[in-house]
Amino acid sequence: MKNISEHEAFKGTLSTIRKLFNMLDDPLQQEQVGYVPEGQERYAHSSFLIPHTAAELNKRSQSFAVWSSSTNGMMSRLSDYARSMVTGWYAARHELSDLDPQFADKISTYYYEARDRDLFLTTAIIDPQIDRSSGLDDQRIAERFLHVVKETSEGIVVRGAKMIATGAPYTHDFLIFSFLQFQTRHQKHAHVLIVPANSPGLHIVCRESFADGRERNHPLSARYDEMDAVLFFDDVLIPWERVLLYGDSDKVLKLRGNRTANGLAFHQNVVRFVAKLEFVTGVAFAVAESIGVTGFLHIQEKLGELLTQIDVIKALIIAAEAKAVPDAAGVLVPDLTYVETARSLGTKYYPRAVEIIQQVGAGGFVQTPSGIEDFYGPISEFMHLYFEGAAVSAEKKVELFKLAWDLIGSPLGARHLLYEKFYAGDPIRGLASHYSRHDKLSLTGPVWKLIQENSKGRVATI
């Protein structure tokens, strides 16, 4: 494919991305999404802004909210996540230089390039699903997971596969690392790379497109299919300047757990999620109003539950930003405890929100005609008569129900349900990790203290 901008699977999404990136050149919008770096004249996106004050952290948050609201929260990998990861690595470069003396120079060069060229970035950090019961000590697995096959004077040559590269057809570069729990002996699989999307030997294998050019019938699928892909590395040369770490599993794990990078990147996740919850709630409200069910108590209870979801995530963002703590370099990092809590709740909130829309609209979702065009055909009179809503015209009601179906029942909708459950990793493991990291004595201490005080002066009896 020579020009993806003309392909039906990509052109709608590319049009959306183009509008977002053009905000930096619009005098009415550039301040909302960008900032002017010191010594520069033009705006850069605020995902590259290193926050040292509450105002700067809020500016980052605002830029995430503007892009997310512009896409109704339906595009999760618009580059501001991966850009925030790069920004975090750059902000913590002196600390991270303990992992590799060349790290600071490499990430500095790349940070300025990505910022000043306004590059689209995305990640590919999951290993292919082959046999989850086996690990890297199984040769058939080790050979297919991305690994180094050769070192040269120019860089390292890698072979294997990575997934899930959301936004792959639109990106300039991929951030490549792994969620594997490496052992010292797995040095060939331990790396953190920045890989140009046009690298010779790199193949991008997209899933089936969920895009649909019929905008009035599929308004979300026509605009927001950000695409997911698997990457095949057929002996791809990664230049040394793009190899941030290599060969030491402990160092890769430390970089992966860096608080600054994770705090800045995961912050984008939850700000984006608010926009999506607000959109889903708006759809549920509109559907309820269109069929006249807002007066029923059980419907009000369900719609109120959606409002509670929004308020909880918003409150967690406020808490994360209010309790942000400077790192060793003075970078103000959102409190990851509240961010992670929001991400964990999202795995339950979004499926419940979709379920509520299904309960509100029920059978009405499978009673819409095949196309809005039917309102202009030979049975137009009947269409307007029998599809009319309680508060809207028949045509508007059908458009609304088609939008809702695009959200909850189309291939794109199914993809989003899966995504919100698992984009942050295994939700069970996430909650278990939250428990493992918590200072449990702060909670159990008062319990045992009360028991101890209650038992003083008492004589034990049999």
Short mmCIF file of C-alpha atoms in Angstrom, two decimals:
data_model
loop_
_atom_site.label_atom_id
_atom_site.label_comp_id
_atom_site.label_asym_id
_atom_site.label_seq_id
_atom_site.Cartn_x
_atom_site.Cartn_y
_atom_site.Cartn_z
CA MET A 1 0.00 0.00 0.00
CA LYS A 2 1.56 3.28 -1.11
CA ASN A 3 -0.91 5.83 0.26
CA ILE A 4 -3.00 4.85 3.28
CA SER A 5 -4.74 8.24 3.25
CA GLU A 6 -6.78 7.02 0.27
CA HIS A 7 -7.64 3.61 1.75
CA GLU A 8 -11.19 3.14 3.08
CA ALA A 9 -9.87 1.50 6.24
CA PHE A 10 -7.77 4.49 7.24
CA LYS A 11 -8.90 7.74 5.64
CA GLY A 12 -11.67 8.53 8.15
CA THR A 13 -9.36 8.08 11.11
CA LEU A 14 -6.57 10.01 9.40
CA SER A 15 -8.97 12.90 8.86
CA THR A 16 -9.69 12.91 12.61
CA ILE A 17 -5.98 12.79 13.49
CA ARG A 18 -5.23 15.59 11.02
CA LYS A 19 -7.76 17.86 12.71
CA LEU A 20 -6.24 17.17 16.12
CA PHE A 21 -2.67 17.85 15.01
CA ASN A 22 -3.75 21.00 13.18
CA MET A 23 -4.93 22.47 16.49
CA LEU A 24 -1.36 23.53 17.17
CA ASP A 25 -1.54 25.86 14.16
CA ASP A 26 -4.97 27.29 14.99
CA PRO A 27 -4.72 30.55 17.00
CA LEU A 28 -8.04 29.74 18.68
CA GLN A 29 -6.97 26.26 19.83
CA GLN A 30 -3.18 26.17 20.11
CA GLU A 31 -3.14 27.49 23.66
CA GLN A 32 -5.57 24.76 24.74
CA VAL A 33 -3.43 21.89 23.50
CA GLY A 34 0.07 23.32 23.38
CA TYR A 35 2.80 25.45 24.89
CA VAL A 36 5.76 27.37 23.48
CA PRO A 37 9.01 25.71 24.61
CA GLU A 38 11.77 27.97 25.81
CA GLY A 39 13.80 29.29 22.89
CA GLN A 40 11.15 28.26 20.36
CA GLU A 41 8.61 30.28 18.40
CA ARG A 42 5.98 27.70 17.52
CA TYR A 43 3.73 25.65 19.78
CA ALA A 44 4.49 22.09 20.81
CA HIS A 45 1.90 19.69 22.19
CA SER A 46 1.62 19.84 25.98
CA SER A 47 2.27 16.11 26.30
CA PHE A 48 5.91 17.21 25.88
CA LEU A 49 5.64 19.76 28.69
CA ILE A 50 7.69 18.83 31.77
CA PRO A 51 5.58 19.90 34.76
CA HIS A 52 7.35 21.57 37.67
CA THR A 53 4.29 23.44 38.95
CA ALA A 54 0.63 22.66 39.50
CA ALA A 55 -0.24 25.02 36.65
CA GLU A 56 2.00 23.11 34.23
CA LEU A 57 0.56 19.78 35.34
CA ASN A 58 -2.93 21.19 34.79
CA LYS A 59 -1.90 22.36 31.31
CA ARG A 60 -0.91 18.81 30.42
CA SER A 61 -4.24 17.58 31.76
CA GLN A 62 -6.11 20.19 29.74
CA SER A 63 -4.41 19.15 26.50
CA PHE A 64 -5.39 15.51 27.12
CA ALA A 65 -8.97 16.58 27.82
CA VAL A 66 -9.24 18.69 24.67
CA TRP A 67 -8.05 15.91 22.37
CA SER A 68 -10.16 13.32 24.19
CA SER A 69 -13.30 15.44 24.12
CA SER A 70 -12.74 16.11 20.42
CA THR A 71 -12.90 12.36 19.80
CA ASN A 72 -15.47 11.59 22.52
CA GLY A 73 -12.85 9.50 24.32
CA MET A 74 -13.02 6.93 21.53
CA MET A 75 -9.35 7.16 20.49
CA SER A 76 -7.05 6.09 23.26
CA ARG A 77 -3.67 6.07 21.54
CA LEU A 78 -3.57 9.48 19.93
CA SER A 79 0.17 9.77 20.56
CA ASP A 80 -0.15 11.80 23.77
CA TYR A 81 0.29 8.61 25.83
CA ALA A 82 3.52 7.51 24.14
CA ARG A 83 4.74 11.10 23.99
CA SER A 84 4.21 11.35 27.74
CA MET A 85 6.29 8.23 28.24
CA VAL A 86 9.16 9.78 26.26
CA THR A 87 8.75 13.03 28.19
CA GLY A 88 8.94 11.12 31.46
CA TRP A 89 12.11 9.32 30.41
CA TYR A 90 13.64 12.62 29.35
CA ALA A 91 12.57 14.36 32.57
CA ALA A 92 14.17 11.57 34.63
CA ARG A 93 17.19 11.20 32.34
CA HIS A 94 19.82 11.96 34.98
CA GLU A 95 18.35 9.41 37.38
CA LEU A 96 18.01 6.87 34.56
CA SER A 97 21.61 7.43 33.46
CA ASP A 98 22.51 5.08 36.30
CA LEU A 99 21.12 2.35 34.05
CA ASP A 100 23.24 3.39 31.06
CA PRO A 101 25.68 6.33 30.82
CA GLN A 102 24.47 7.08 27.28
CA PHE A 103 20.78 7.11 28.18
CA ALA A 104 20.57 10.86 28.88
CA ASP A 105 22.09 11.83 25.55
CA LYS A 106 19.98 9.38 23.56
CA ILE A 107 16.65 10.31 25.14
CA SER A 108 17.47 14.03 25.01
CA THR A 109 18.14 13.90 21.28
CA TYR A 110 14.97 11.94 20.63
CA TYR A 111 12.77 14.04 22.93
CA TYR A 112 13.66 17.24 21.06
CA GLU A 113 13.20 15.55 17.69
CA ALA A 114 9.76 14.18 18.61
CA ARG A 115 8.65 17.45 20.20
CA ASP A 116 9.84 19.83 17.50
CA ARG A 117 8.74 17.64 14.58
CA ASP A 118 5.38 16.90 16.24
CA LEU A 119 5.85 13.16 15.72
CA PHE A 120 3.06 10.64 16.14
CA LEU A 121 4.26 7.92 18.56
CA THR A 122 2.73 4.70 19.78
CA THR A 123 3.76 1.62 21.76
CA ALA A 124 4.05 -2.13 21.14
CA ILE A 125 4.85 -3.79 24.45
CA ILE A 126 3.00 -7.12 24.47
CA ASP A 127 4.50 -10.38 23.28
CA PRO A 128 2.56 -12.66 20.89
CA GLN A 129 0.06 -15.13 22.30
CA ILE A 130 1.63 -18.47 21.44
CA ASP A 131 1.68 -20.57 24.59
CA ARG A 132 1.13 -18.65 27.80
CA SER A 133 2.04 -21.71 29.86
CA SER A 134 5.62 -21.50 28.60
CA GLY A 135 8.31 -18.89 29.11
CA LEU A 136 11.54 -17.78 27.53
CA ASP A 137 13.28 -20.99 28.55
CA ASP A 138 11.14 -22.71 25.92
CA GLN A 139 13.15 -22.30 22.72
CA ARG A 140 10.12 -22.23 20.44
CA ILE A 141 8.79 -19.26 22.44
CA ALA A 142 12.11 -17.50 22.81
CA GLU A 143 12.72 -17.54 19.05
CA ARG A 144 9.39 -15.84 18.31
CA PHE A 145 9.45 -13.22 21.04
CA LEU A 146 11.39 -10.15 19.94
CA HIS A 147 15.10 -10.72 20.56
CA VAL A 148 18.52 -9.62 19.39
CA VAL A 149 20.16 -11.85 16.80
CA LYS A 150 23.23 -9.77 16.03
CA GLU A 151 25.20 -6.72 17.10
CA THR A 152 26.90 -4.53 14.50
CA SER A 153 28.79 -1.27 14.51
CA GLU A 154 25.56 0.44 13.39
CA GLY A 155 23.23 -1.07 15.95
CA ILE A 156 21.43 -4.28 16.91
CA VAL A 157 19.47 -6.58 14.62
CA VAL A 158 16.20 -7.90 16.07
CA ARG A 159 13.82 -10.68 15.09
CA GLY A 160 10.41 -11.70 16.41
CA ALA A 161 7.00 -10.12 16.96
CA LYS A 162 5.28 -7.55 19.16
CA MET A 163 1.65 -6.62 19.74
CA ILE A 164 -0.72 -4.70 20.21
CA ALA A 165 0.41 -1.65 18.27
CA THR A 166 -2.63 0.59 18.39
CA GLY A 167 -2.38 3.38 15.84
CA ALA A 168 0.38 1.54 13.96
CA PRO A 169 -0.58 2.67 10.43
CA TYR A 170 -0.38 6.33 11.45
CA THR A 171 2.73 6.41 13.60
CA HIS A 172 6.22 7.70 12.89
CA ASP A 173 7.93 5.62 15.60
CA PHE A 174 7.18 2.73 17.95
CA LEU A 175 8.27 2.53 21.58
CA ILE A 176 9.23 -1.12 22.05
CA PHE A 177 9.74 -2.90 25.34
CA SER A 178 8.20 -5.88 27.15
CA PHE A 179 6.02 -6.75 30.14
CA LEU A 180 7.95 -9.98 30.63
CA GLN A 181 9.40 -10.76 34.04
CA PHE A 182 12.93 -11.28 32.78
CA GLN A 183 15.61 -13.42 34.33
CA THR A 184 19.29 -12.47 34.08
CA ARG A 185 19.84 -15.16 31.45
CA HIS A 186 17.28 -13.55 29.11
CA GLN A 187 19.55 -10.74 28.03
CA LYS A 188 18.72 -11.11 24.32
CA HIS A 189 15.09 -10.29 25.08
CA ALA A 190 15.83 -7.39 27.43
CA HIS A 191 15.70 -4.11 25.53
CA VAL A 192 13.98 -0.73 25.25
CA LEU A 193 13.90 0.54 21.67
CA ILE A 194 12.53 3.39 19.56
CA VAL A 195 11.83 1.93 16.13
CA PRO A 196 10.99 3.97 13.01
CA ALA A 197 7.80 2.66 11.38
CA ASN A 198 9.49 2.63 7.96
CA SER A 199 12.38 0.42 9.08
CA PRO A 200 13.38 -2.15 6.41
CA GLY A 201 12.18 -5.60 7.47
CA LEU A 202 9.41 -4.30 9.75
CA HIS A 203 5.98 -5.61 8.73
CA ILE A 204 2.77 -4.10 10.16
CA VAL A 205 -0.09 -6.64 10.18
CA CYS A 206 -3.40 -4.90 10.84
CA ARG A 207 -6.53 -6.57 12.14
CA GLU A 208 -9.71 -6.40 10.07
CA SER A 209 -10.81 -2.80 9.69
CA PHE A 210 -13.89 -1.68 11.62
CA ALA A 211 -14.10 1.56 9.65
CA ASP A 212 -17.32 2.30 7.77
CA GLY A 213 -17.58 5.21 5.38
CA ARG A 214 -21.36 5.62 5.83
CA GLU A 215 -21.09 8.40 8.39
CA ARG A 216 -24.79 8.89 9.12
CA ASN A 217 -25.27 5.17 9.78
CA HIS A 218 -21.93 4.52 11.52
CA PRO A 219 -20.74 7.87 12.91
CA LEU A 220 -18.16 6.37 15.27
CA SER A 221 -16.78 3.69 12.95
CA ALA A 222 -16.38 6.31 10.22
CA ARG A 223 -14.12 8.49 12.36
CA TYR A 224 -12.48 6.61 15.21
CA ASP A 225 -11.09 3.22 14.19
CA GLU A 226 -7.56 3.81 15.43
CA MET A 227 -6.54 0.31 14.28
CA ASP A 228 -4.51 -2.35 16.12
CA ALA A 229 -1.65 -4.34 14.65
CA VAL A 230 0.98 -7.00 15.21
CA LEU A 231 4.54 -6.13 14.25
CA PHE A 232 6.83 -8.67 12.56
CA PHE A 233 10.55 -7.88 12.83
CA ASP A 234 12.40 -9.68 10.06
CA ASP A 235 16.00 -8.92 11.06
CA VAL A 236 15.39 -5.21 11.58
CA LEU A 237 18.40 -3.00 12.27
CA ILE A 238 17.87 -0.64 15.21
CA PRO A 239 20.53 2.11 15.22
CA TRP A 240 22.46 2.45 18.48
CA GLU A 241 21.04 5.94 19.06
CA ARG A 242 17.56 4.36 19.16
CA VAL A 243 18.61 1.57 21.56
CA LEU A 244 17.86 3.06 24.98
CA LEU A 245 18.71 -0.11 26.91
CA TYR A 246 19.86 -3.56 25.95
CA GLY A 247 21.17 -6.75 27.50
CA ASP A 248 20.41 -6.24 31.20
CA SER A 249 17.02 -7.49 32.39
CA ASP A 250 17.22 -5.77 35.78
CA LYS A 251 17.84 -2.39 34.16
CA VAL A 252 14.98 -2.84 31.71
CA LEU A 253 12.63 -3.69 34.59
CA LYS A 254 13.77 -0.60 36.48
CA LEU A 255 13.11 1.63 33.49
CA ARG A 256 9.71 0.04 32.99
CA GLY A 257 8.81 0.83 36.59
CA ASN A 258 10.04 4.43 36.49
CA ARG A 259 7.60 6.55 38.49
CA THR A 260 8.07 9.73 36.49
CA ALA A 261 7.38 8.20 33.08
CA ASN A 262 4.51 6.04 34.30
CA GLY A 263 2.94 8.87 36.26
CA LEU A 264 2.95 11.25 33.30
CA ALA A 265 1.73 8.61 30.82
CA PHE A 266 -0.93 6.92 32.94
CA HIS A 267 -2.29 10.37 33.82
CA GLN A 268 -3.32 10.67 30.16
CA ASN A 269 -5.17 7.34 30.38
CA VAL A 270 -7.57 8.47 33.06
CA VAL A 271 -8.16 11.97 31.69
CA ARG A 272 -9.12 10.38 28.37
CA PHE A 273 -11.42 7.94 30.16
CA VAL A 274 -13.49 10.77 31.64
CA ALA A 275 -14.32 12.01 28.15
CA LYS A 276 -15.43 8.52 27.15
CA LEU A 277 -17.62 8.06 30.22
CA GLU A 278 -19.23 11.45 29.60
CA PHE A 279 -19.97 10.50 26.00
CA VAL A 280 -21.42 7.11 26.95
CA THR A 281 -23.56 8.77 29.61
CA GLY A 282 -24.76 11.35 27.08
CA VAL A 283 -25.80 8.55 24.73
CA ALA A 284 -27.68 6.76 27.52
CA PHE A 285 -29.47 9.96 28.53
CA ALA A 286 -30.43 10.76 24.93
CA VAL A 287 -31.76 7.25 24.30
CA ALA A 288 -33.83 7.36 27.50
CA GLU A 289 -35.28 10.75 26.61
CA SER A 290 -36.03 9.73 23.03
CA ILE A 291 -38.31 6.86 24.10
CA GLY A 292 -39.83 8.56 27.14
CA VAL A 293 -38.49 6.36 29.94
CA THR A 294 -36.72 8.95 32.11
CA GLY A 295 -39.65 9.03 34.54
CA PHE A 296 -39.18 5.40 35.61
CA LEU A 297 -37.31 4.99 38.88
CA HIS A 298 -35.17 2.04 37.76
CA ILE A 299 -34.03 4.03 34.70
CA GLN A 300 -33.19 7.04 36.85
CA GLU A 301 -31.17 4.75 39.12
CA LYS A 302 -29.16 3.43 36.18
CA LEU A 303 -28.55 6.90 34.72
CA GLY A 304 -27.54 8.14 38.16
CA GLU A 305 -25.03 5.28 38.34
CA LEU A 306 -23.38 6.58 35.16
CA LEU A 307 -23.06 10.04 36.70
CA THR A 308 -21.43 8.47 39.74
CA GLN A 309 -18.87 6.78 37.51
CA ILE A 310 -17.89 10.13 36.00
CA ASP A 311 -17.66 11.82 39.39
CA VAL A 312 -15.48 9.07 40.87
CA ILE A 313 -12.92 9.15 38.03
CA LYS A 314 -12.90 12.97 38.05
CA ALA A 315 -12.32 12.95 41.82
CA LEU A 316 -9.42 10.51 41.45
CA ILE A 317 -7.82 12.76 38.82
CA ILE A 318 -8.21 15.78 41.10
CA ALA A 319 -6.66 13.79 43.96
CA ALA A 320 -3.79 12.53 41.77
CA GLU A 321 -2.97 16.06 40.63
CA ALA A 322 -3.45 17.66 44.07
CA LYS A 323 -1.18 15.08 45.73
CA ALA A 324 1.44 15.17 42.98
CA VAL A 325 4.94 14.96 44.41
CA PRO A 326 8.18 16.19 42.78
CA ASP A 327 10.64 13.52 41.74
CA ALA A 328 14.39 13.79 42.31
CA ALA A 329 14.67 16.31 39.45
CA GLY A 330 11.75 18.43 40.67
CA VAL A 331 9.27 17.09 38.10
CA LEU A 332 5.75 17.15 39.50
CA VAL A 333 4.38 13.62 39.08
CA PRO A 334 0.69 12.74 39.64
CA ASP A 335 0.08 10.38 42.55
CA LEU A 336 0.10 6.94 40.94
CA THR A 337 -2.05 5.41 43.68
CA TYR A 338 -5.08 7.40 42.56
CA VAL A 339 -4.24 7.00 38.87
CA GLU A 340 -3.96 3.23 39.20
CA THR A 341 -7.21 3.12 41.17
CA ALA A 342 -8.96 4.96 38.33
CA ARG A 343 -7.49 2.57 35.76
CA SER A 344 -8.64 -0.44 37.77
CA LEU A 345 -12.16 0.93 38.22
CA GLY A 346 -12.35 1.62 34.49
CA THR A 347 -12.17 -2.11 33.75
CA LYS A 348 -15.49 -2.48 35.59
CA TYR A 349 -17.08 0.88 34.84
CA TYR A 350 -17.03 0.72 31.07
CA PRO A 351 -18.63 -2.74 30.69
CA ARG A 352 -21.29 -1.64 33.17
CA ALA A 353 -21.90 1.58 31.21
CA VAL A 354 -22.41 -0.41 28.00
CA GLU A 355 -24.76 -2.75 29.84
CA ILE A 356 -26.83 0.20 31.06
CA ILE A 357 -27.25 1.54 27.51
CA GLN A 358 -28.37 -1.94 26.44
CA GLN A 359 -30.91 -2.04 29.27
CA VAL A 360 -32.28 1.42 28.49
CA GLY A 361 -32.71 0.96 24.74
CA ALA A 362 -33.31 -2.80 24.81
CA GLY A 363 -34.95 -4.20 21.65
CA GLY A 364 -35.05 -0.80 20.03
CA PHE A 365 -31.43 -1.24 18.96
CA VAL A 366 -32.29 -4.12 16.60
CA GLN A 367 -35.39 -2.46 15.15
CA THR A 368 -33.70 0.35 13.28
CA PRO A 369 -33.80 0.31 9.48
CA SER A 370 -30.74 -0.59 7.44
CA GLY A 371 -30.01 3.02 6.52
CA ILE A 372 -31.05 6.60 7.18
CA GLU A 373 -31.64 6.79 3.42
CA ASP A 374 -34.85 4.79 3.92
CA PHE A 375 -36.50 7.98 5.18
CA TYR A 376 -36.34 9.33 1.64
CA GLY A 377 -37.72 6.27 -0.16
CA PRO A 378 -41.19 5.15 -1.26
CA ILE A 379 -42.35 4.29 2.28
CA SER A 380 -41.07 7.52 3.79
CA GLU A 381 -44.50 8.31 5.27
CA PHE A 382 -44.54 5.07 7.25
CA MET A 383 -40.94 5.51 8.36
CA HIS A 384 -41.73 8.88 9.90
CA LEU A 385 -44.91 7.52 11.47
CA TYR A 386 -43.64 4.34 13.09
CA PHE A 387 -40.09 5.28 14.10
CA GLU A 388 -41.06 8.52 15.82
CA GLY A 389 -39.76 9.03 19.36
CA ALA A 390 -41.23 10.62 22.45
CA ALA A 391 -39.06 13.71 22.22
CA VAL A 392 -37.44 13.57 18.76
CA SER A 393 -38.41 13.03 15.15
CA ALA A 394 -38.30 9.55 13.67
CA GLU A 395 -35.21 10.35 11.62
CA LYS A 396 -33.27 11.77 14.57
CA LYS A 397 -34.29 8.86 16.78
CA VAL A 398 -32.98 6.35 14.23
CA GLU A 399 -29.73 8.31 13.89
CA LEU A 400 -29.37 8.26 17.67
CA PHE A 401 -30.01 4.52 17.92
CA LYS A 402 -27.54 3.84 15.13
CA LEU A 403 -24.91 5.88 16.96
CA ALA A 404 -25.66 3.95 20.16
CA TRP A 405 -25.39 0.65 18.28
CA ASP A 406 -22.06 1.74 16.84
CA LEU A 407 -20.95 2.20 20.46
CA ILE A 408 -22.32 -1.01 21.98
CA GLY A 409 -22.97 -3.53 19.21
CA SER A 410 -20.77 -2.90 16.19
CA PRO A 411 -17.32 -4.46 15.68
CA LEU A 412 -15.85 -1.12 16.79
CA GLY A 413 -17.99 -1.20 19.93
CA ALA A 414 -16.91 -4.76 20.75
CA ARG A 415 -13.29 -3.74 20.32
CA HIS A 416 -13.72 -0.87 22.77
CA LEU A 417 -15.32 -3.13 25.36
CA LEU A 418 -12.35 -5.48 25.12
CA TYR A 419 -9.89 -2.59 25.15
CA GLU A 420 -11.23 -0.95 28.31
CA LYS A 421 -11.09 -4.27 30.15
CA PHE A 422 -7.50 -5.10 29.28
CA TYR A 423 -5.51 -2.11 27.98
CA ALA A 424 -3.90 -1.63 31.41
CA GLY A 425 -3.03 -5.33 31.67
CA ASP A 426 -4.73 -8.14 33.55
CA PRO A 427 -7.28 -6.39 35.84
CA ILE A 428 -7.01 -9.14 38.45
CA ARG A 429 -3.24 -8.81 38.56
CA GLY A 430 -3.61 -5.03 38.76
CA LEU A 431 -5.81 -5.18 41.86
CA ALA A 432 -3.60 -7.83 43.44
CA SER A 433 -0.58 -5.62 42.81
CA HIS A 434 -2.37 -2.72 44.48
CA TYR A 435 -2.82 -4.91 47.56
CA SER A 436 0.78 -6.14 47.50
CA ARG A 437 2.23 -2.61 47.35
CA HIS A 438 0.00 -1.07 49.99
CA ASP A 439 1.19 -0.29 53.52
CA LYS A 440 -1.06 -2.88 55.13
CA LEU A 441 0.11 -2.11 58.68
CA SER A 442 -1.48 1.33 58.43
CA LEU A 443 -4.85 -0.42 58.20
CA THR A 444 -4.36 -3.49 60.38
CA GLY A 445 -2.47 -1.59 63.12
CA PRO A 446 -5.54 0.18 64.55
CA VAL A 447 -7.44 -3.13 64.53
CA TRP A 448 -4.85 -4.93 66.66
CA LYS A 449 -4.42 -1.86 68.83
CA LEU A 450 -8.13 -1.88 69.69
CA ILE A 451 -8.05 -5.61 70.41
CA GLN A 452 -5.01 -5.13 72.64
CA GLU A 453 -6.63 -2.29 74.54
CA ASN A 454 -9.86 -4.23 74.92
CA SER A 455 -8.02 -7.23 76.35
CA LYS A 456 -6.10 -5.29 79.04
CA GLY A 457 -7.18 -6.17 82.54
CA ARG A 458 -9.23 -9.13 81.39
CA VAL A 459 -8.55 -12.64 82.60
CA ALA A 460 -8.59 -15.27 79.96
CA THR A 461 -11.23 -17.96 80.51
CA ILE A 462 -11.62 -21.45 79.09
#
